Each structure stands twice: as C-alpha cells, then as structure tokens.
Amino acid sequence: MSRLKNKEGIVAIIIAIIHFALWYYFAYVRFDVNNVKSYKYILGLPEWFFYSSIVVSILIIILVIICTNLLLNDEIKEEEK
C-alpha cells in the first residue's frame, strides 16, 4: 500500500510542477501582458489568460486521466486482489 502512495505522490508533484511551468510560460513569458493595447482576444478573454488558464487546465486534466490509467491502474488492480 505504501508503494502506491509514494508513486501517487510523486506523480502528483510532477503534474503540479508541469502545471505551474506551463501556466507561468503562457502567462508571463509567451505573451506581453504589460502592454494592454497589444492584447488579442479569444472568446472575449485576453489571449495570455485563455492559454495560461483555460488551455493549460484542460491539458492537465487530460494528463491526470492518462497518468491515472497508465501508471496507477495496474497497482490499484494488484491491491484489490
């Protein structure tokens, strides 16, 4: 049981780091958030916000589903036996 908890914890930390890195990249590095006049809009939201908050969140949700099914599913089945 503790082996599964350790693996879940490591996967969760890695996903959290990926989420923060992608969010930071799109919010501060990729787009110029200081110049309001240069903003482009997607669905009424500033482009930097749309990518950093909406798109990255959707990608992270998909990543969590993939990691749960691929990495943790086998160990969960083993514990049920």
Short mmCIF file of N, CA, C and O in Angstrom, two decimals:
data_model
loop_
_atom_site.label_atom_id
_atom_site.label_comp_id
_atom_site.label_asym_id
_atom_site.label_seq_id
_atom_site.Cartn_x
_atom_site.Cartn_y
_atom_site.Cartn_z
N MET A 1 0.81 -1.20 0.00
CA MET A 1 0.00 0.00 0.00
C MET A 1 0.86 1.27 0.00
O MET A 1 0.55 2.22 -0.68
N SER A 2 1.95 1.27 0.75
CA SER A 2 2.77 2.48 0.82
C SER A 2 3.48 2.74 -0.50
O SER A 2 3.77 3.89 -0.83
N ARG A 3 3.77 1.67 -1.24
CA ARG A 3 4.42 1.85 -2.54
C ARG A 3 3.51 2.63 -3.48
O ARG A 3 3.94 3.51 -4.22
N LEU A 4 2.22 2.32 -3.45
CA LEU A 4 1.24 3.03 -4.29
C LEU A 4 1.13 4.48 -3.85
O LEU A 4 1.07 5.37 -4.69
N LYS A 5 1.11 4.73 -2.56
CA LYS A 5 1.02 6.10 -2.06
C LYS A 5 2.23 6.92 -2.48
O LYS A 5 2.11 8.08 -2.84
N ASN A 6 3.41 6.32 -2.41
CA ASN A 6 4.62 7.03 -2.84
C ASN A 6 4.57 7.37 -4.32
O ASN A 6 4.92 8.47 -4.72
N LYS A 7 4.13 6.42 -5.12
CA LYS A 7 4.04 6.64 -6.56
C LYS A 7 3.00 7.71 -6.88
O LYS A 7 3.23 8.58 -7.71
N GLU A 8 1.86 7.68 -6.19
CA GLU A 8 0.82 8.69 -6.40
C GLU A 8 1.34 10.07 -6.03
O GLU A 8 1.09 11.04 -6.74
N GLY A 9 2.07 10.14 -4.94
CA GLY A 9 2.62 11.42 -4.51
C GLY A 9 3.62 11.99 -5.49
O GLY A 9 3.59 13.18 -5.80
N ILE A 10 4.49 11.14 -6.00
CA ILE A 10 5.49 11.59 -6.97
C ILE A 10 4.83 12.06 -8.25
O ILE A 10 5.17 13.11 -8.80
N VAL A 11 3.84 11.30 -8.74
CA VAL A 11 3.11 11.68 -9.96
C VAL A 11 2.38 13.01 -9.74
O VAL A 11 2.40 13.88 -10.60
N ALA A 12 1.77 13.18 -8.57
CA ALA A 12 1.05 14.42 -8.28
C ALA A 12 1.98 15.62 -8.24
O ALA A 12 1.66 16.69 -8.77
N ILE A 13 3.16 15.46 -7.65
CA ILE A 13 4.13 16.56 -7.61
C ILE A 13 4.62 16.90 -9.00
O ILE A 13 4.74 18.08 -9.36
N ILE A 14 4.91 15.90 -9.81
CA ILE A 14 5.38 16.14 -11.18
C ILE A 14 4.30 16.87 -11.99
O ILE A 14 4.60 17.84 -12.71
N ILE A 15 3.05 16.44 -11.86
CA ILE A 15 1.96 17.10 -12.59
C ILE A 15 1.79 18.54 -12.11
O ILE A 15 1.55 19.44 -12.92
N ALA A 16 1.91 18.78 -10.81
CA ALA A 16 1.79 20.14 -10.28
C ALA A 16 2.91 21.04 -10.81
O ALA A 16 2.67 22.21 -11.16
N ILE A 17 4.12 20.51 -10.90
CA ILE A 17 5.24 21.29 -11.45
C ILE A 17 5.02 21.59 -12.93
O ILE A 17 5.26 22.71 -13.39
N ILE A 18 4.55 20.60 -13.68
CA ILE A 18 4.25 20.82 -15.10
C ILE A 18 3.16 21.87 -15.25
O ILE A 18 3.26 22.76 -16.10
N HIS A 19 2.13 21.79 -14.42
CA HIS A 19 1.03 22.75 -14.48
C HIS A 19 1.54 24.17 -14.22
O HIS A 19 1.23 25.10 -14.97
N PHE A 20 2.33 24.35 -13.17
CA PHE A 20 2.85 25.67 -12.86
C PHE A 20 3.77 26.19 -13.96
O PHE A 20 3.69 27.36 -14.35
N ALA A 21 4.64 25.32 -14.48
CA ALA A 21 5.58 25.74 -15.53
C ALA A 21 4.83 26.19 -16.79
O ALA A 21 5.17 27.22 -17.37
N LEU A 22 3.84 25.43 -17.21
CA LEU A 22 3.05 25.81 -18.39
C LEU A 22 2.26 27.09 -18.14
O LEU A 22 2.21 27.97 -19.00
N TRP A 23 1.64 27.19 -16.98
CA TRP A 23 0.88 28.39 -16.65
C TRP A 23 1.78 29.61 -16.66
O TRP A 23 1.43 30.65 -17.23
N TYR A 24 2.93 29.51 -16.02
CA TYR A 24 3.87 30.63 -15.96
C TYR A 24 4.36 31.01 -17.36
O TYR A 24 4.45 32.19 -17.70
N TYR A 25 4.67 30.02 -18.18
CA TYR A 25 5.15 30.29 -19.54
C TYR A 25 4.12 31.09 -20.33
O TYR A 25 4.45 32.10 -20.94
N PHE A 26 2.88 30.63 -20.34
CA PHE A 26 1.86 31.32 -21.13
C PHE A 26 1.43 32.64 -20.50
O PHE A 26 1.04 33.56 -21.21
N ALA A 27 1.48 32.76 -19.19
CA ALA A 27 1.04 33.99 -18.54
C ALA A 27 2.09 35.09 -18.59
O ALA A 27 1.75 36.26 -18.70
N TYR A 28 3.39 34.75 -18.53
CA TYR A 28 4.41 35.77 -18.40
C TYR A 28 5.48 35.77 -19.48
O TYR A 28 6.05 36.81 -19.78
N VAL A 29 5.79 34.62 -20.05
CA VAL A 29 6.90 34.54 -21.00
C VAL A 29 6.42 34.68 -22.43
O VAL A 29 6.97 35.47 -23.21
N ARG A 30 5.42 33.94 -22.79
CA ARG A 30 4.98 33.86 -24.19
C ARG A 30 4.33 35.15 -24.68
O ARG A 30 4.52 35.56 -25.81
N PHE A 31 3.56 35.80 -23.84
CA PHE A 31 2.81 36.98 -24.26
C PHE A 31 3.24 38.19 -23.44
O PHE A 31 3.66 38.06 -22.29
N ASP A 32 3.11 39.38 -24.03
CA ASP A 32 3.43 40.62 -23.35
C ASP A 32 2.18 41.08 -22.59
O ASP A 32 1.29 41.69 -23.17
N VAL A 33 2.13 40.79 -21.30
CA VAL A 33 0.95 41.12 -20.52
C VAL A 33 0.95 42.57 -20.05
O VAL A 33 -0.06 43.07 -19.56
N ASN A 34 2.07 43.26 -20.19
CA ASN A 34 2.17 44.63 -19.72
C ASN A 34 1.57 45.63 -20.70
O ASN A 34 1.16 46.71 -20.31
N ASN A 35 1.54 45.30 -21.97
CA ASN A 35 1.04 46.20 -22.99
C ASN A 35 -0.41 45.83 -23.33
O ASN A 35 -0.66 44.98 -24.18
N VAL A 36 -1.35 46.50 -22.69
CA VAL A 36 -2.76 46.16 -22.85
C VAL A 36 -3.24 46.42 -24.28
O VAL A 36 -4.10 45.70 -24.79
N LYS A 37 -2.67 47.38 -24.94
CA LYS A 37 -3.10 47.72 -26.30
C LYS A 37 -2.76 46.62 -27.31
O LYS A 37 -3.37 46.54 -28.36
N SER A 38 -1.80 45.77 -26.98
CA SER A 38 -1.40 44.71 -27.90
C SER A 38 -2.15 43.40 -27.66
O SER A 38 -1.87 42.40 -28.31
N TYR A 39 -3.07 43.39 -26.72
CA TYR A 39 -3.80 42.16 -26.41
C TYR A 39 -4.62 41.69 -27.61
O TYR A 39 -5.24 42.47 -28.31
N LYS A 40 -4.64 40.39 -27.80
CA LYS A 40 -5.56 39.74 -28.74
C LYS A 40 -6.52 38.95 -27.86
O LYS A 40 -6.17 38.50 -26.78
N TYR A 41 -7.73 38.77 -28.36
CA TYR A 41 -8.77 38.13 -27.53
C TYR A 41 -9.27 36.85 -28.17
O TYR A 41 -9.42 36.76 -29.39
N ILE A 42 -9.52 35.85 -27.32
CA ILE A 42 -10.11 34.58 -27.73
C ILE A 42 -11.32 34.36 -26.82
O ILE A 42 -11.18 34.32 -25.59
N LEU A 43 -12.49 34.23 -27.40
CA LEU A 43 -13.73 34.06 -26.66
C LEU A 43 -13.93 35.17 -25.62
O LEU A 43 -14.45 34.94 -24.53
N GLY A 44 -13.49 36.37 -25.94
CA GLY A 44 -13.65 37.51 -25.05
C GLY A 44 -12.62 37.60 -23.95
O GLY A 44 -12.67 38.50 -23.12
N LEU A 45 -11.69 36.66 -23.90
CA LEU A 45 -10.65 36.65 -22.88
C LEU A 45 -9.32 37.05 -23.52
O LEU A 45 -9.07 36.71 -24.68
N PRO A 46 -8.46 37.75 -22.78
CA PRO A 46 -7.13 38.02 -23.33
C PRO A 46 -6.43 36.71 -23.69
O PRO A 46 -6.58 35.70 -23.01
N GLU A 47 -5.69 36.74 -24.78
CA GLU A 47 -5.03 35.53 -25.29
C GLU A 47 -4.15 34.87 -24.24
O GLU A 47 -4.17 33.65 -24.07
N TRP A 48 -3.37 35.67 -23.50
CA TRP A 48 -2.49 35.09 -22.48
C TRP A 48 -3.28 34.38 -21.39
O TRP A 48 -2.88 33.33 -20.92
N PHE A 49 -4.42 34.93 -21.00
CA PHE A 49 -5.25 34.31 -19.97
C PHE A 49 -5.90 33.04 -20.49
O PHE A 49 -5.97 32.03 -19.79
N PHE A 50 -6.38 33.10 -21.72
CA PHE A 50 -7.03 31.93 -22.32
C PHE A 50 -6.08 30.74 -22.34
O PHE A 50 -6.42 29.63 -21.93
N TYR A 51 -4.85 30.97 -22.83
CA TYR A 51 -3.90 29.87 -22.91
C TYR A 51 -3.39 29.44 -21.54
O TYR A 51 -3.27 28.24 -21.27
N SER A 52 -3.07 30.40 -20.67
CA SER A 52 -2.49 30.03 -19.38
C SER A 52 -3.49 29.38 -18.44
O SER A 52 -3.13 28.48 -17.68
N SER A 53 -4.73 29.80 -18.48
CA SER A 53 -5.70 29.26 -17.53
C SER A 53 -6.62 28.20 -18.12
O SER A 53 -6.82 27.15 -17.51
N ILE A 54 -7.17 28.45 -19.29
CA ILE A 54 -8.15 27.53 -19.87
C ILE A 54 -7.46 26.34 -20.52
O ILE A 54 -7.71 25.18 -20.17
N VAL A 55 -6.59 26.60 -21.49
CA VAL A 55 -5.95 25.52 -22.25
C VAL A 55 -5.05 24.66 -21.36
O VAL A 55 -5.10 23.43 -21.42
N VAL A 56 -4.25 25.31 -20.52
CA VAL A 56 -3.36 24.55 -19.65
C VAL A 56 -4.15 23.69 -18.67
O VAL A 56 -3.80 22.54 -18.42
N SER A 57 -5.25 24.20 -18.14
CA SER A 57 -6.07 23.40 -17.22
C SER A 57 -6.65 22.18 -17.91
O SER A 57 -6.67 21.09 -17.34
N ILE A 58 -7.11 22.35 -19.14
CA ILE A 58 -7.64 21.21 -19.90
C ILE A 58 -6.54 20.18 -20.16
O ILE A 58 -6.75 18.97 -20.01
N LEU A 59 -5.35 20.65 -20.52
CA LEU A 59 -4.23 19.73 -20.74
C LEU A 59 -3.85 18.97 -19.47
O LEU A 59 -3.56 17.77 -19.51
N ILE A 60 -3.88 19.65 -18.33
CA ILE A 60 -3.53 19.00 -17.08
C ILE A 60 -4.59 17.96 -16.70
O ILE A 60 -4.26 16.88 -16.20
N ILE A 61 -5.85 18.26 -16.93
CA ILE A 61 -6.91 17.28 -16.65
C ILE A 61 -6.70 16.03 -17.50
O ILE A 61 -6.80 14.90 -17.01
N ILE A 62 -6.38 16.22 -18.77
CA ILE A 62 -6.11 15.08 -19.66
C ILE A 62 -4.88 14.31 -19.18
O ILE A 62 -4.87 13.08 -19.17
N LEU A 63 -3.84 15.04 -18.75
CA LEU A 63 -2.63 14.39 -18.25
C LEU A 63 -2.92 13.58 -16.99
O LEU A 63 -2.39 12.47 -16.83
N VAL A 64 -3.74 14.08 -16.11
CA VAL A 64 -4.11 13.34 -14.89
C VAL A 64 -4.85 12.05 -15.26
O VAL A 64 -4.58 10.99 -14.69
N ILE A 65 -5.76 12.14 -16.21
CA ILE A 65 -6.50 10.95 -16.64
C ILE A 65 -5.55 9.92 -17.25
O ILE A 65 -5.63 8.72 -16.93
N ILE A 66 -4.64 10.37 -18.09
CA ILE A 66 -3.68 9.46 -18.71
C ILE A 66 -2.78 8.82 -17.65
O ILE A 66 -2.56 7.60 -17.66
N CYS A 67 -2.26 9.62 -16.74
CA CYS A 67 -1.37 9.08 -15.71
C CYS A 67 -2.10 8.09 -14.81
O CYS A 67 -1.55 7.07 -14.41
N THR A 68 -3.33 8.41 -14.48
CA THR A 68 -4.10 7.50 -13.63
C THR A 68 -4.34 6.17 -14.33
O THR A 68 -4.17 5.11 -13.73
N ASN A 69 -4.69 6.23 -15.60
CA ASN A 69 -4.96 4.99 -16.33
C ASN A 69 -3.70 4.20 -16.65
O ASN A 69 -3.71 2.97 -16.55
N LEU A 70 -2.63 4.85 -17.02
CA LEU A 70 -1.43 4.13 -17.43
C LEU A 70 -0.52 3.75 -16.26
O LEU A 70 -0.02 2.63 -16.21
N LEU A 71 -0.27 4.69 -15.36
CA LEU A 71 0.72 4.45 -14.32
C LEU A 71 0.15 3.79 -13.07
O LEU A 71 0.81 2.96 -12.46
N LEU A 72 -1.03 4.17 -12.68
CA LEU A 72 -1.53 3.73 -11.39
C LEU A 72 -2.56 2.62 -11.48
O LEU A 72 -2.84 1.95 -10.49
N ASN A 73 -3.13 2.41 -12.63
CA ASN A 73 -4.21 1.44 -12.78
C ASN A 73 -3.76 0.02 -12.44
O ASN A 73 -4.48 -0.73 -11.78
N ASP A 74 -2.57 -0.37 -12.88
CA ASP A 74 -2.08 -1.73 -12.62
C ASP A 74 -1.89 -1.98 -11.12
O ASP A 74 -2.22 -3.05 -10.61
N GLU A 75 -1.33 -1.00 -10.42
CA GLU A 75 -1.09 -1.18 -8.99
C GLU A 75 -2.39 -1.19 -8.20
O GLU A 75 -2.48 -1.86 -7.18
N ILE A 76 -3.37 -0.42 -8.63
CA ILE A 76 -4.66 -0.42 -7.95
C ILE A 76 -5.31 -1.80 -8.11
O ILE A 76 -5.88 -2.35 -7.16
N LYS A 77 -5.22 -2.39 -9.30
CA LYS A 77 -5.77 -3.72 -9.52
C LYS A 77 -5.07 -4.77 -8.67
O LYS A 77 -5.70 -5.70 -8.19
N GLU A 78 -3.74 -4.64 -8.50
CA GLU A 78 -2.99 -5.58 -7.68
C GLU A 78 -3.43 -5.53 -6.23
O GLU A 78 -3.51 -6.55 -5.55
N GLU A 79 -3.70 -4.34 -5.74
CA GLU A 79 -4.12 -4.20 -4.34
C GLU A 79 -5.51 -4.77 -4.10
O GLU A 79 -5.83 -5.18 -3.00
N GLU A 80 -6.36 -4.76 -5.12
CA GLU A 80 -7.71 -5.27 -4.96
C GLU A 80 -7.74 -6.79 -4.83
O GLU A 80 -8.68 -7.36 -4.31
N LYS A 81 -6.70 -7.46 -5.31
CA LYS A 81 -6.66 -8.92 -5.27
C LYS A 81 -6.47 -9.45 -3.87
O LYS A 81 -5.98 -8.96 -2.98
#
